[in-house]
């Protein structure tokens, strides 16, 4: 049995010999990433492995403090950050894929940490990246299968970043490519899938229907404006997304905690962009005695 900071989860192979308790372990851990409404605002901060130290990630303690203050649902980091920075109160997703942009094949994501080590530090989910359509797709799929097996052994959810990315991909944000990537992730065992937003709720609704598991949208490059980011979030949620996974648009924002609060309001409370912008600018959402949502200046 593994004794973890974030709970005691039995291992199927050494303790129980059956799948029921593995699913119970996954369910409990999923509940630390997603709220009871099945939605989540996740802040990924794995970027420095690929591109080096960047604005917003140079002082991880300070940035993480902002996210804890904002009550984001979960963060996604590499194992070294998880070991050294206080992430108390947030769901923890440990990313085990990596490659630097200095290599000749930056799209080939290798396994850089083990599932067991992620569990030892209290991971609520393990994250792996597959660049669908890349010249090294086969190798990444083989790695995925090994990680998925370990996740099933230990009862930890597998969070899969499924990105259409390669020489044969005509449109990385088109339904055909994104839908295929999401379906692939579901078929090979992902419990949660992160992928590109297609640009409109109609086509993304079709993407979501490709997989009966939570699908969250990636942020990609930093959005052009705050209102644009909130518009995208609102549209994706209307299309059936289970949340967002936004990195640079949050940790490089002048007020990261305020941006997270605005995103939380859209994702969990269904507020529109105008109302979310008011939250970002300093208003908080409160409920009146008759159950109506009202804004109060903070």
PDB file of C-alpha atoms in Angstrom:
ATOM      1  CA  UNK A   1       0.000   0.000   0.000  1.00  0.00           C
ATOM      2  CA  UNK A   2       1.261   3.468  -0.880  1.00  0.00           C
ATOM      3  CA  UNK A   3       1.039   6.107   1.843  1.00  0.00           C
ATOM      4  CA  UNK A   4       0.764   9.463   0.152  1.00  0.00           C
ATOM      5  CA  UNK A   5       0.569  13.013   1.397  1.00  0.00           C
ATOM      6  CA  UNK A   6      -2.736  13.421  -0.441  1.00  0.00           C
ATOM      7  CA  UNK A   7      -4.337  10.165   0.670  1.00  0.00           C
ATOM      8  CA  UNK A   8      -3.832   6.418   0.966  1.00  0.00           C
ATOM      9  CA  UNK A   9      -4.517   4.654  -2.318  1.00  0.00           C
ATOM     10  CA  UNK A  10      -3.999   0.885  -2.539  1.00  0.00           C
ATOM     11  CA  UNK A  11      -2.087  -0.653  -5.424  1.00  0.00           C
ATOM     12  CA  UNK A  12      -4.007  -3.287  -7.364  1.00  0.00           C
ATOM     13  CA  UNK A  13      -1.065  -5.613  -7.972  1.00  0.00           C
ATOM     14  CA  UNK A  14       0.260  -5.772  -4.420  1.00  0.00           C
ATOM     15  CA  UNK A  15      -2.909  -5.463  -2.370  1.00  0.00           C
ATOM     16  CA  UNK A  16      -6.242  -6.044  -3.999  1.00  0.00           C
ATOM     17  CA  UNK A  17      -5.901  -8.099  -7.148  1.00  0.00           C
ATOM     18  CA  UNK A  18      -8.913  -6.506  -8.887  1.00  0.00           C
ATOM     19  CA  UNK A  19      -9.974  -3.586 -11.015  1.00  0.00           C
ATOM     20  CA  UNK A  20     -12.705  -2.203  -8.740  1.00  0.00           C
ATOM     21  CA  UNK A  21     -10.292  -0.508  -6.352  1.00  0.00           C
ATOM     22  CA  UNK A  22      -8.192   0.857  -9.176  1.00  0.00           C
ATOM     23  CA  UNK A  23     -11.265   2.626 -10.507  1.00  0.00           C
ATOM     24  CA  UNK A  24     -12.006   3.888  -6.993  1.00  0.00           C
ATOM     25  CA  UNK A  25      -8.486   5.298  -6.802  1.00  0.00           C
ATOM     26  CA  UNK A  26      -8.919   7.021 -10.165  1.00  0.00           C
ATOM     27  CA  UNK A  27     -12.286   8.416  -9.136  1.00  0.00           C
ATOM     28  CA  UNK A  28     -10.905   9.896  -5.923  1.00  0.00           C
ATOM     29  CA  UNK A  29      -7.954  11.456  -7.684  1.00  0.00           C
ATOM     30  CA  UNK A  30     -10.151  12.823 -10.476  1.00  0.00           C
ATOM     31  CA  UNK A  31     -12.168  14.525  -7.745  1.00  0.00           C
ATOM     32  CA  UNK A  32      -9.056  16.472  -6.748  1.00  0.00           C
ATOM     33  CA  UNK A  33      -8.634  17.811 -10.285  1.00  0.00           C
ATOM     34  CA  UNK A  34     -12.294  18.325 -11.257  1.00  0.00           C
ATOM     35  CA  UNK A  35     -14.969  19.851  -9.047  1.00  0.00           C
ATOM     36  CA  UNK A  36     -18.298  18.151  -8.393  1.00  0.00           C
ATOM     37  CA  UNK A  37     -19.670  19.736 -11.586  1.00  0.00           C
ATOM     38  CA  UNK A  38     -17.108  17.745 -13.605  1.00  0.00           C
ATOM     39  CA  UNK A  39     -15.253  20.884 -14.719  1.00  0.00           C
ATOM     40  CA  UNK A  40     -11.808  22.291 -14.043  1.00  0.00           C
ATOM     41  CA  UNK A  41      -9.521  25.253 -14.603  1.00  0.00           C
ATOM     42  CA  UNK A  42      -6.012  23.830 -14.948  1.00  0.00           C
ATOM     43  CA  UNK A  43      -2.824  25.885 -15.189  1.00  0.00           C
ATOM     44  CA  UNK A  44       0.007  24.033 -16.983  1.00  0.00           C
ATOM     45  CA  UNK A  45       3.520  25.219 -16.202  1.00  0.00           C
ATOM     46  CA  UNK A  46       5.678  22.652 -17.985  1.00  0.00           C
ATOM     47  CA  UNK A  47       6.991  25.106 -20.581  1.00  0.00           C
ATOM     48  CA  UNK A  48      10.531  25.646 -19.269  1.00  0.00           C
ATOM     49  CA  UNK A  49      11.606  22.112 -20.186  1.00  0.00           C
ATOM     50  CA  UNK A  50      10.915  22.853 -23.842  1.00  0.00           C
ATOM     51  CA  UNK A  51      11.851  26.525 -24.168  1.00  0.00           C
ATOM     52  CA  UNK A  52      13.931  27.376 -21.115  1.00  0.00           C
ATOM     53  CA  UNK A  53      13.149  29.875 -18.380  1.00  0.00           C
ATOM     54  CA  UNK A  54      10.427  32.309 -19.436  1.00  0.00           C
ATOM     55  CA  UNK A  55       8.486  35.173 -17.909  1.00  0.00           C
ATOM     56  CA  UNK A  56       6.109  33.940 -15.243  1.00  0.00           C
ATOM     57  CA  UNK A  57       8.061  30.770 -14.509  1.00  0.00           C
ATOM     58  CA  UNK A  58      11.350  32.192 -13.252  1.00  0.00           C
ATOM     59  CA  UNK A  59      10.050  32.449  -9.692  1.00  0.00           C
ATOM     60  CA  UNK A  60       7.889  29.366  -9.336  1.00  0.00           C
ATOM     61  CA  UNK A  61       7.228  29.940  -5.644  1.00  0.00           C
ATOM     62  CA  UNK A  62       5.704  33.353  -6.337  1.00  0.00           C
ATOM     63  CA  UNK A  63       3.666  32.156  -9.314  1.00  0.00           C
ATOM     64  CA  UNK A  64       2.385  29.124  -7.439  1.00  0.00           C
ATOM     65  CA  UNK A  65       1.412  31.375  -4.555  1.00  0.00           C
ATOM     66  CA  UNK A  66      -0.775  33.391  -6.931  1.00  0.00           C
ATOM     67  CA  UNK A  67      -2.486  30.218  -8.133  1.00  0.00           C
ATOM     68  CA  UNK A  68      -3.077  28.938  -4.611  1.00  0.00           C
ATOM     69  CA  UNK A  69      -4.570  32.339  -3.738  1.00  0.00           C
ATOM     70  CA  UNK A  70      -6.836  32.195  -6.793  1.00  0.00           C
ATOM     71  CA  UNK A  71      -8.085  28.696  -5.925  1.00  0.00           C
ATOM     72  CA  UNK A  72      -7.348  27.283  -9.356  1.00  0.00           C
ATOM     73  CA  UNK A  73      -8.538  23.701  -9.601  1.00  0.00           C
ATOM     74  CA  UNK A  74      -5.216  22.134 -10.592  1.00  0.00           C
ATOM     75  CA  UNK A  75      -1.721  22.769 -11.881  1.00  0.00           C
ATOM     76  CA  UNK A  76       0.372  20.711 -14.284  1.00  0.00           C
ATOM     77  CA  UNK A  77       4.120  20.675 -13.655  1.00  0.00           C
ATOM     78  CA  UNK A  78       7.202  18.519 -14.031  1.00  0.00           C
ATOM     79  CA  UNK A  79       8.312  16.393 -11.117  1.00  0.00           C
ATOM     80  CA  UNK A  80      11.150  18.674 -10.001  1.00  0.00           C
ATOM     81  CA  UNK A  81       8.764  21.583  -9.502  1.00  0.00           C
ATOM     82  CA  UNK A  82       6.280  19.351  -7.693  1.00  0.00           C
ATOM     83  CA  UNK A  83       9.022  18.314  -5.272  1.00  0.00           C
ATOM     84  CA  UNK A  84      10.307  21.790  -4.501  1.00  0.00           C
ATOM     85  CA  UNK A  85       7.308  24.154  -4.589  1.00  0.00           C
ATOM     86  CA  UNK A  86       4.337  24.240  -2.213  1.00  0.00           C
ATOM     87  CA  UNK A  87       1.232  23.209  -4.171  1.00  0.00           C
ATOM     88  CA  UNK A  88      -1.014  22.783  -1.145  1.00  0.00           C
ATOM     89  CA  UNK A  89      -4.707  23.032  -1.935  1.00  0.00           C
ATOM     90  CA  UNK A  90      -4.416  22.504  -5.701  1.00  0.00           C
ATOM     91  CA  UNK A  91      -4.912  19.376  -7.746  1.00  0.00           C
ATOM     92  CA  UNK A  92      -1.514  18.109  -8.900  1.00  0.00           C
ATOM     93  CA  UNK A  93      -0.904  16.762 -12.405  1.00  0.00           C
ATOM     94  CA  UNK A  94       2.677  15.606 -12.990  1.00  0.00           C
ATOM     95  CA  UNK A  95       3.849  15.790 -16.595  1.00  0.00           C
ATOM     96  CA  UNK A  96       6.148  12.917 -17.564  1.00  0.00           C
ATOM     97  CA  UNK A  97       6.851  13.871 -21.204  1.00  0.00           C
ATOM     98  CA  UNK A  98       9.548  16.223 -22.376  1.00  0.00           C
ATOM     99  CA  UNK A  99      11.887  17.469 -25.101  1.00  0.00           C
ATOM    100  CA  UNK A 100      13.765  20.711 -25.665  1.00  0.00           C
ATOM    101  CA  UNK A 101      13.531  22.962 -28.680  1.00  0.00           C
ATOM    102  CA  UNK A 102      17.316  22.613 -28.992  1.00  0.00           C
ATOM    103  CA  UNK A 103      17.025  19.110 -30.419  1.00  0.00           C
ATOM    104  CA  UNK A 104      16.539  18.206 -34.081  1.00  0.00           C
ATOM    105  CA  UNK A 105      13.243  16.546 -33.154  1.00  0.00           C
ATOM    106  CA  UNK A 106      11.454  18.800 -30.619  1.00  0.00           C
ATOM    107  CA  UNK A 107       8.105  17.156 -31.377  1.00  0.00           C
ATOM    108  CA  UNK A 108       9.386  13.782 -30.173  1.00  0.00           C
ATOM    109  CA  UNK A 109       8.364  13.784 -26.522  1.00  0.00           C
ATOM    110  CA  UNK A 110      10.294  11.252 -24.463  1.00  0.00           C
ATOM    111  CA  UNK A 111       9.332   9.905 -21.050  1.00  0.00           C
ATOM    112  CA  UNK A 112      11.309  11.904 -18.478  1.00  0.00           C
ATOM    113  CA  UNK A 113       9.744  10.744 -15.187  1.00  0.00           C
ATOM    114  CA  UNK A 114       8.098   7.591 -13.892  1.00  0.00           C
ATOM    115  CA  UNK A 115       4.509   7.063 -12.830  1.00  0.00           C
ATOM    116  CA  UNK A 116       5.717   5.624  -9.532  1.00  0.00           C
ATOM    117  CA  UNK A 117       7.766   8.730  -8.718  1.00  0.00           C
ATOM    118  CA  UNK A 118       4.789  10.931  -9.584  1.00  0.00           C
ATOM    119  CA  UNK A 119       2.615   8.959  -7.172  1.00  0.00           C
ATOM    120  CA  UNK A 120       5.259   9.146  -4.452  1.00  0.00           C
ATOM    121  CA  UNK A 121       4.996  12.926  -4.392  1.00  0.00           C
ATOM    122  CA  UNK A 122       1.198  12.857  -4.375  1.00  0.00           C
ATOM    123  CA  UNK A 123       0.174  13.243  -8.018  1.00  0.00           C
ATOM    124  CA  UNK A 124      -3.556  13.294  -8.644  1.00  0.00           C
ATOM    125  CA  UNK A 125      -2.964  12.555 -12.340  1.00  0.00           C
ATOM    126  CA  UNK A 126      -0.072  11.788 -14.669  1.00  0.00           C
ATOM    127  CA  UNK A 127       0.283  13.693 -17.939  1.00  0.00           C
ATOM    128  CA  UNK A 128       1.778  12.516 -21.210  1.00  0.00           C
ATOM    129  CA  UNK A 129       2.010  14.284 -24.580  1.00  0.00           C
ATOM    130  CA  UNK A 130       1.431  12.722 -27.995  1.00  0.00           C
ATOM    131  CA  UNK A 131       2.034  14.766 -31.132  1.00  0.00           C
ATOM    132  CA  UNK A 132      -0.304  13.009 -33.526  1.00  0.00           C
ATOM    133  CA  UNK A 133       1.032  12.929 -37.068  1.00  0.00           C
ATOM    134  CA  UNK A 134       4.648  13.642 -36.159  1.00  0.00           C
ATOM    135  CA  UNK A 135       7.410  11.532 -37.646  1.00  0.00           C
ATOM    136  CA  UNK A 136       7.939   9.963 -34.207  1.00  0.00           C
ATOM    137  CA  UNK A 137       4.283   9.219 -33.506  1.00  0.00           C
ATOM    138  CA  UNK A 138       4.868   5.462 -33.255  1.00  0.00           C
ATOM    139  CA  UNK A 139       7.516   5.819 -30.548  1.00  0.00           C
ATOM    140  CA  UNK A 140       5.307   8.155 -28.529  1.00  0.00           C
ATOM    141  CA  UNK A 141       2.381   5.745 -28.790  1.00  0.00           C
ATOM    142  CA  UNK A 142       4.586   2.942 -27.476  1.00  0.00           C
ATOM    143  CA  UNK A 143       5.585   5.155 -24.550  1.00  0.00           C
ATOM    144  CA  UNK A 144       1.930   6.024 -23.986  1.00  0.00           C
ATOM    145  CA  UNK A 145       1.007   2.349 -23.688  1.00  0.00           C
ATOM    146  CA  UNK A 146       3.631   1.742 -20.995  1.00  0.00           C
ATOM    147  CA  UNK A 147       2.542   4.795 -19.017  1.00  0.00           C
ATOM    148  CA  UNK A 148      -1.142   3.866 -19.364  1.00  0.00           C
ATOM    149  CA  UNK A 149      -0.418   0.397 -18.003  1.00  0.00           C
ATOM    150  CA  UNK A 150       1.333   1.834 -14.943  1.00  0.00           C
ATOM    151  CA  UNK A 151      -1.470   4.336 -14.376  1.00  0.00           C
ATOM    152  CA  UNK A 152      -3.968   1.489 -14.396  1.00  0.00           C
ATOM    153  CA  UNK A 153      -1.806  -0.539 -12.008  1.00  0.00           C
ATOM    154  CA  UNK A 154      -1.695   2.291  -9.476  1.00  0.00           C
ATOM    155  CA  UNK A 155      -5.153   3.761  -9.957  1.00  0.00           C
ATOM    156  CA  UNK A 156      -4.007   7.176 -11.156  1.00  0.00           C
ATOM    157  CA  UNK A 157      -5.801   9.035 -13.988  1.00  0.00           C
ATOM    158  CA  UNK A 158      -3.920   9.482 -17.255  1.00  0.00           C
ATOM    159  CA  UNK A 159      -4.082  13.031 -18.626  1.00  0.00           C
ATOM    160  CA  UNK A 160      -3.211  12.983 -22.330  1.00  0.00           C
ATOM    161  CA  UNK A 161      -2.161  16.030 -24.324  1.00  0.00           C
ATOM    162  CA  UNK A 162      -3.268  14.990 -27.805  1.00  0.00           C
ATOM    163  CA  UNK A 163      -2.059  17.508 -30.375  1.00  0.00           C
ATOM    164  CA  UNK A 164      -2.273  17.225 -34.182  1.00  0.00           C
ATOM    165  CA  UNK A 165       1.280  18.225 -35.023  1.00  0.00           C
ATOM    166  CA  UNK A 166       3.354  17.014 -37.934  1.00  0.00           C
ATOM    167  CA  UNK A 167       4.179  17.339 -41.630  1.00  0.00           C
ATOM    168  CA  UNK A 168       0.942  15.680 -42.712  1.00  0.00           C
ATOM    169  CA  UNK A 169      -1.325  17.938 -40.657  1.00  0.00           C
ATOM    170  CA  UNK A 170      -2.883  20.651 -42.811  1.00  0.00           C
ATOM    171  CA  UNK A 171      -4.780  22.414 -40.027  1.00  0.00           C
ATOM    172  CA  UNK A 172      -3.812  21.808 -36.386  1.00  0.00           C
ATOM    173  CA  UNK A 173      -7.081  23.398 -35.260  1.00  0.00           C
ATOM    174  CA  UNK A 174      -9.410  21.789 -37.800  1.00  0.00           C
ATOM    175  CA  UNK A 175     -12.105  19.323 -36.772  1.00  0.00           C
ATOM    176  CA  UNK A 176     -10.678  16.464 -38.822  1.00  0.00           C
ATOM    177  CA  UNK A 177      -7.261  16.573 -37.136  1.00  0.00           C
ATOM    178  CA  UNK A 178      -8.412  17.522 -33.627  1.00  0.00           C
ATOM    179  CA  UNK A 179     -11.263  15.030 -33.666  1.00  0.00           C
ATOM    180  CA  UNK A 180      -8.909  12.262 -34.760  1.00  0.00           C
ATOM    181  CA  UNK A 181      -6.415  13.138 -32.015  1.00  0.00           C
ATOM    182  CA  UNK A 182      -9.120  13.114 -29.341  1.00  0.00           C
ATOM    183  CA  UNK A 183     -10.569   9.843 -30.570  1.00  0.00           C
ATOM    184  CA  UNK A 184      -7.096   8.315 -30.575  1.00  0.00           C
ATOM    185  CA  UNK A 185      -6.523   9.397 -26.977  1.00  0.00           C
ATOM    186  CA  UNK A 186      -9.800   7.853 -25.873  1.00  0.00           C
ATOM    187  CA  UNK A 187      -9.221   4.616 -27.784  1.00  0.00           C
ATOM    188  CA  UNK A 188      -5.776   4.013 -26.274  1.00  0.00           C
ATOM    189  CA  UNK A 189      -6.789   4.665 -22.690  1.00  0.00           C
ATOM    190  CA  UNK A 190      -6.681   8.350 -21.706  1.00  0.00           C
ATOM    191  CA  UNK A 191      -8.865   9.341 -18.760  1.00  0.00           C
ATOM    192  CA  UNK A 192      -8.654  13.080 -19.526  1.00  0.00           C
ATOM    193  CA  UNK A 193      -7.755  14.662 -22.874  1.00  0.00           C
ATOM    194  CA  UNK A 194      -6.290  18.090 -23.586  1.00  0.00           C
ATOM    195  CA  UNK A 195      -6.340  19.317 -27.151  1.00  0.00           C
ATOM    196  CA  UNK A 196      -6.601  22.348 -29.414  1.00  0.00           C
ATOM    197  CA  UNK A 197      -9.783  24.364 -29.651  1.00  0.00           C
ATOM    198  CA  UNK A 198     -11.162  24.250 -33.184  1.00  0.00           C
ATOM    199  CA  UNK A 199     -12.218  27.894 -33.228  1.00  0.00           C
ATOM    200  CA  UNK A 200     -15.992  27.545 -33.054  1.00  0.00           C
ATOM    201  CA  UNK A 201     -18.410  25.750 -30.714  1.00  0.00           C
ATOM    202  CA  UNK A 202     -20.158  23.810 -33.486  1.00  0.00           C
ATOM    203  CA  UNK A 203     -17.070  21.938 -34.651  1.00  0.00           C
ATOM    204  CA  UNK A 204     -15.718  21.540 -31.126  1.00  0.00           C
ATOM    205  CA  UNK A 205     -18.981  19.965 -30.018  1.00  0.00           C
ATOM    206  CA  UNK A 206     -18.299  17.279 -32.617  1.00  0.00           C
ATOM    207  CA  UNK A 207     -14.806  16.850 -31.161  1.00  0.00           C
ATOM    208  CA  UNK A 208     -16.184  16.387 -27.641  1.00  0.00           C
ATOM    209  CA  UNK A 209     -18.579  13.739 -28.925  1.00  0.00           C
ATOM    210  CA  UNK A 210     -15.597  11.706 -30.151  1.00  0.00           C
ATOM    211  CA  UNK A 211     -14.716  10.695 -26.587  1.00  0.00           C
ATOM    212  CA  UNK A 212     -16.805   9.903 -23.473  1.00  0.00           C
ATOM    213  CA  UNK A 213     -14.045  11.244 -21.214  1.00  0.00           C
ATOM    214  CA  UNK A 214     -13.379  14.831 -20.067  1.00  0.00           C
ATOM    215  CA  UNK A 215     -11.928  17.030 -22.830  1.00  0.00           C
ATOM    216  CA  UNK A 216     -10.236  20.316 -21.901  1.00  0.00           C
ATOM    217  CA  UNK A 217      -8.906  22.923 -24.286  1.00  0.00           C
ATOM    218  CA  UNK A 218      -5.290  24.016 -24.426  1.00  0.00           C
ATOM    219  CA  UNK A 219      -4.329  27.663 -24.456  1.00  0.00           C
ATOM    220  CA  UNK A 220      -1.458  27.484 -26.930  1.00  0.00           C
ATOM    221  CA  UNK A 221       0.181  30.841 -27.548  1.00  0.00           C
ATOM    222  CA  UNK A 222      -0.850  33.682 -25.249  1.00  0.00           C
ATOM    223  CA  UNK A 223      -4.245  35.051 -26.299  1.00  0.00           C
ATOM    224  CA  UNK A 224      -4.421  38.424 -28.013  1.00  0.00           C
ATOM    225  CA  UNK A 225      -6.611  39.948 -25.296  1.00  0.00           C
ATOM    226  CA  UNK A 226      -8.279  38.996 -22.038  1.00  0.00           C
ATOM    227  CA  UNK A 227     -11.741  39.249 -23.551  1.00  0.00           C
ATOM    228  CA  UNK A 228     -10.697  36.982 -26.431  1.00  0.00           C
ATOM    229  CA  UNK A 229      -9.494  34.328 -23.986  1.00  0.00           C
ATOM    230  CA  UNK A 230     -12.723  34.523 -22.010  1.00  0.00           C
ATOM    231  CA  UNK A 231     -14.782  34.376 -25.227  1.00  0.00           C
ATOM    232  CA  UNK A 232     -12.947  31.193 -26.245  1.00  0.00           C
ATOM    233  CA  UNK A 233     -13.502  29.704 -22.804  1.00  0.00           C
ATOM    234  CA  UNK A 234     -17.214  30.465 -22.868  1.00  0.00           C
ATOM    235  CA  UNK A 235     -17.632  29.036 -26.366  1.00  0.00           C
ATOM    236  CA  UNK A 236     -15.744  25.855 -25.502  1.00  0.00           C
ATOM    237  CA  UNK A 237     -17.837  25.304 -22.387  1.00  0.00           C
ATOM    238  CA  UNK A 238     -21.043  25.743 -24.398  1.00  0.00           C
ATOM    239  CA  UNK A 239     -19.719  23.117 -26.787  1.00  0.00           C
ATOM    240  CA  UNK A 240     -19.319  20.597 -23.986  1.00  0.00           C
ATOM    241  CA  UNK A 241     -15.707  21.010 -22.886  1.00  0.00           C
ATOM    242  CA  UNK A 242     -14.934  19.941 -19.327  1.00  0.00           C
ATOM    243  CA  UNK A 243     -12.667  22.899 -18.721  1.00  0.00           C
ATOM    244  CA  UNK A 244      -9.566  24.742 -19.809  1.00  0.00           C
ATOM    245  CA  UNK A 245      -5.824  24.243 -19.474  1.00  0.00           C
ATOM    246  CA  UNK A 246      -4.298  27.695 -19.932  1.00  0.00           C
ATOM    247  CA  UNK A 247      -0.648  28.393 -19.192  1.00  0.00           C
ATOM    248  CA  UNK A 248       0.933  31.554 -20.577  1.00  0.00           C
ATOM    249  CA  UNK A 249      -2.351  33.450 -20.640  1.00  0.00           C
ATOM    250  CA  UNK A 250      -2.459  32.939 -16.866  1.00  0.00           C
ATOM    251  CA  UNK A 251       1.086  32.886 -15.503  1.00  0.00           C
ATOM    252  CA  UNK A 252       2.250  35.707 -17.802  1.00  0.00           C
ATOM    253  CA  UNK A 253      -0.779  37.846 -16.979  1.00  0.00           C
ATOM    254  CA  UNK A 254      -0.185  40.983 -14.921  1.00  0.00           C
ATOM    255  CA  UNK A 255      -2.691  39.634 -12.401  1.00  0.00           C
ATOM    256  CA  UNK A 256      -2.620  35.819 -12.580  1.00  0.00           C
ATOM    257  CA  UNK A 257      -4.932  35.283  -9.614  1.00  0.00           C
ATOM    258  CA  UNK A 258      -7.553  37.640 -11.049  1.00  0.00           C
ATOM    259  CA  UNK A 259      -7.428  35.894 -14.425  1.00  0.00           C
ATOM    260  CA  UNK A 260      -7.927  32.522 -12.766  1.00  0.00           C
ATOM    261  CA  UNK A 261     -10.924  33.859 -10.835  1.00  0.00           C
ATOM    262  CA  UNK A 262     -12.448  35.114 -14.085  1.00  0.00           C
ATOM    263  CA  UNK A 263     -11.884  31.738 -15.743  1.00  0.00           C
ATOM    264  CA  UNK A 264     -13.376  29.932 -12.752  1.00  0.00           C
ATOM    265  CA  UNK A 265     -16.494  32.080 -13.057  1.00  0.00           C
ATOM    266  CA  UNK A 266     -16.905  31.186 -16.734  1.00  0.00           C
ATOM    267  CA  UNK A 267     -16.132  27.486 -16.326  1.00  0.00           C
ATOM    268  CA  UNK A 268     -18.043  26.768 -13.120  1.00  0.00           C
ATOM    269  CA  UNK A 269     -20.686  29.500 -12.924  1.00  0.00           C
ATOM    270  CA  UNK A 270     -21.375  30.023 -16.620  1.00  0.00           C
ATOM    271  CA  UNK A 271     -20.923  33.786 -16.545  1.00  0.00           C
ATOM    272  CA  UNK A 272     -20.567  35.578 -19.872  1.00  0.00           C
ATOM    273  CA  UNK A 273     -17.477  37.436 -21.059  1.00  0.00           C
ATOM    274  CA  UNK A 274     -18.735  40.835 -19.949  1.00  0.00           C
ATOM    275  CA  UNK A 275     -19.328  39.626 -16.401  1.00  0.00           C
ATOM    276  CA  UNK A 276     -16.014  37.741 -16.365  1.00  0.00           C
ATOM    277  CA  UNK A 277     -14.182  40.902 -17.424  1.00  0.00           C
ATOM    278  CA  UNK A 278     -15.699  42.729 -14.463  1.00  0.00           C
ATOM    279  CA  UNK A 279     -14.408  39.985 -12.178  1.00  0.00           C
ATOM    280  CA  UNK A 280     -10.980  40.298 -13.769  1.00  0.00           C
ATOM    281  CA  UNK A 281     -11.054  44.039 -13.183  1.00  0.00           C
ATOM    282  CA  UNK A 282     -11.772  43.638  -9.486  1.00  0.00           C
ATOM    283  CA  UNK A 283     -15.329  42.475  -8.866  1.00  0.00           C
ATOM    284  CA  UNK A 284     -16.249  39.230  -7.153  1.00  0.00           C
ATOM    285  CA  UNK A 285     -19.232  36.960  -7.781  1.00  0.00           C
ATOM    286  CA  UNK A 286     -21.612  36.550  -4.858  1.00  0.00           C
ATOM    287  CA  UNK A 287     -25.093  35.103  -4.543  1.00  0.00           C
ATOM    288  CA  UNK A 288     -28.016  37.198  -3.327  1.00  0.00           C
ATOM    289  CA  UNK A 289     -30.549  35.724  -0.838  1.00  0.00           C
ATOM    290  CA  UNK A 290     -32.945  34.932  -3.702  1.00  0.00           C
ATOM    291  CA  UNK A 291     -30.275  32.936  -5.530  1.00  0.00           C
ATOM    292  CA  UNK A 292     -29.402  35.534  -8.145  1.00  0.00           C
ATOM    293  CA  UNK A 293     -25.742  36.066  -9.059  1.00  0.00           C
ATOM    294  CA  UNK A 294     -24.542  39.572  -8.225  1.00  0.00           C
ATOM    295  CA  UNK A 295     -21.210  41.323  -8.525  1.00  0.00           C
ATOM    296  CA  UNK A 296     -19.585  43.102  -5.612  1.00  0.00           C
ATOM    297  CA  UNK A 297     -16.576  45.359  -6.032  1.00  0.00           C
ATOM    298  CA  UNK A 298     -13.568  44.100  -4.032  1.00  0.00           C
TER     299      UNK A 298
END
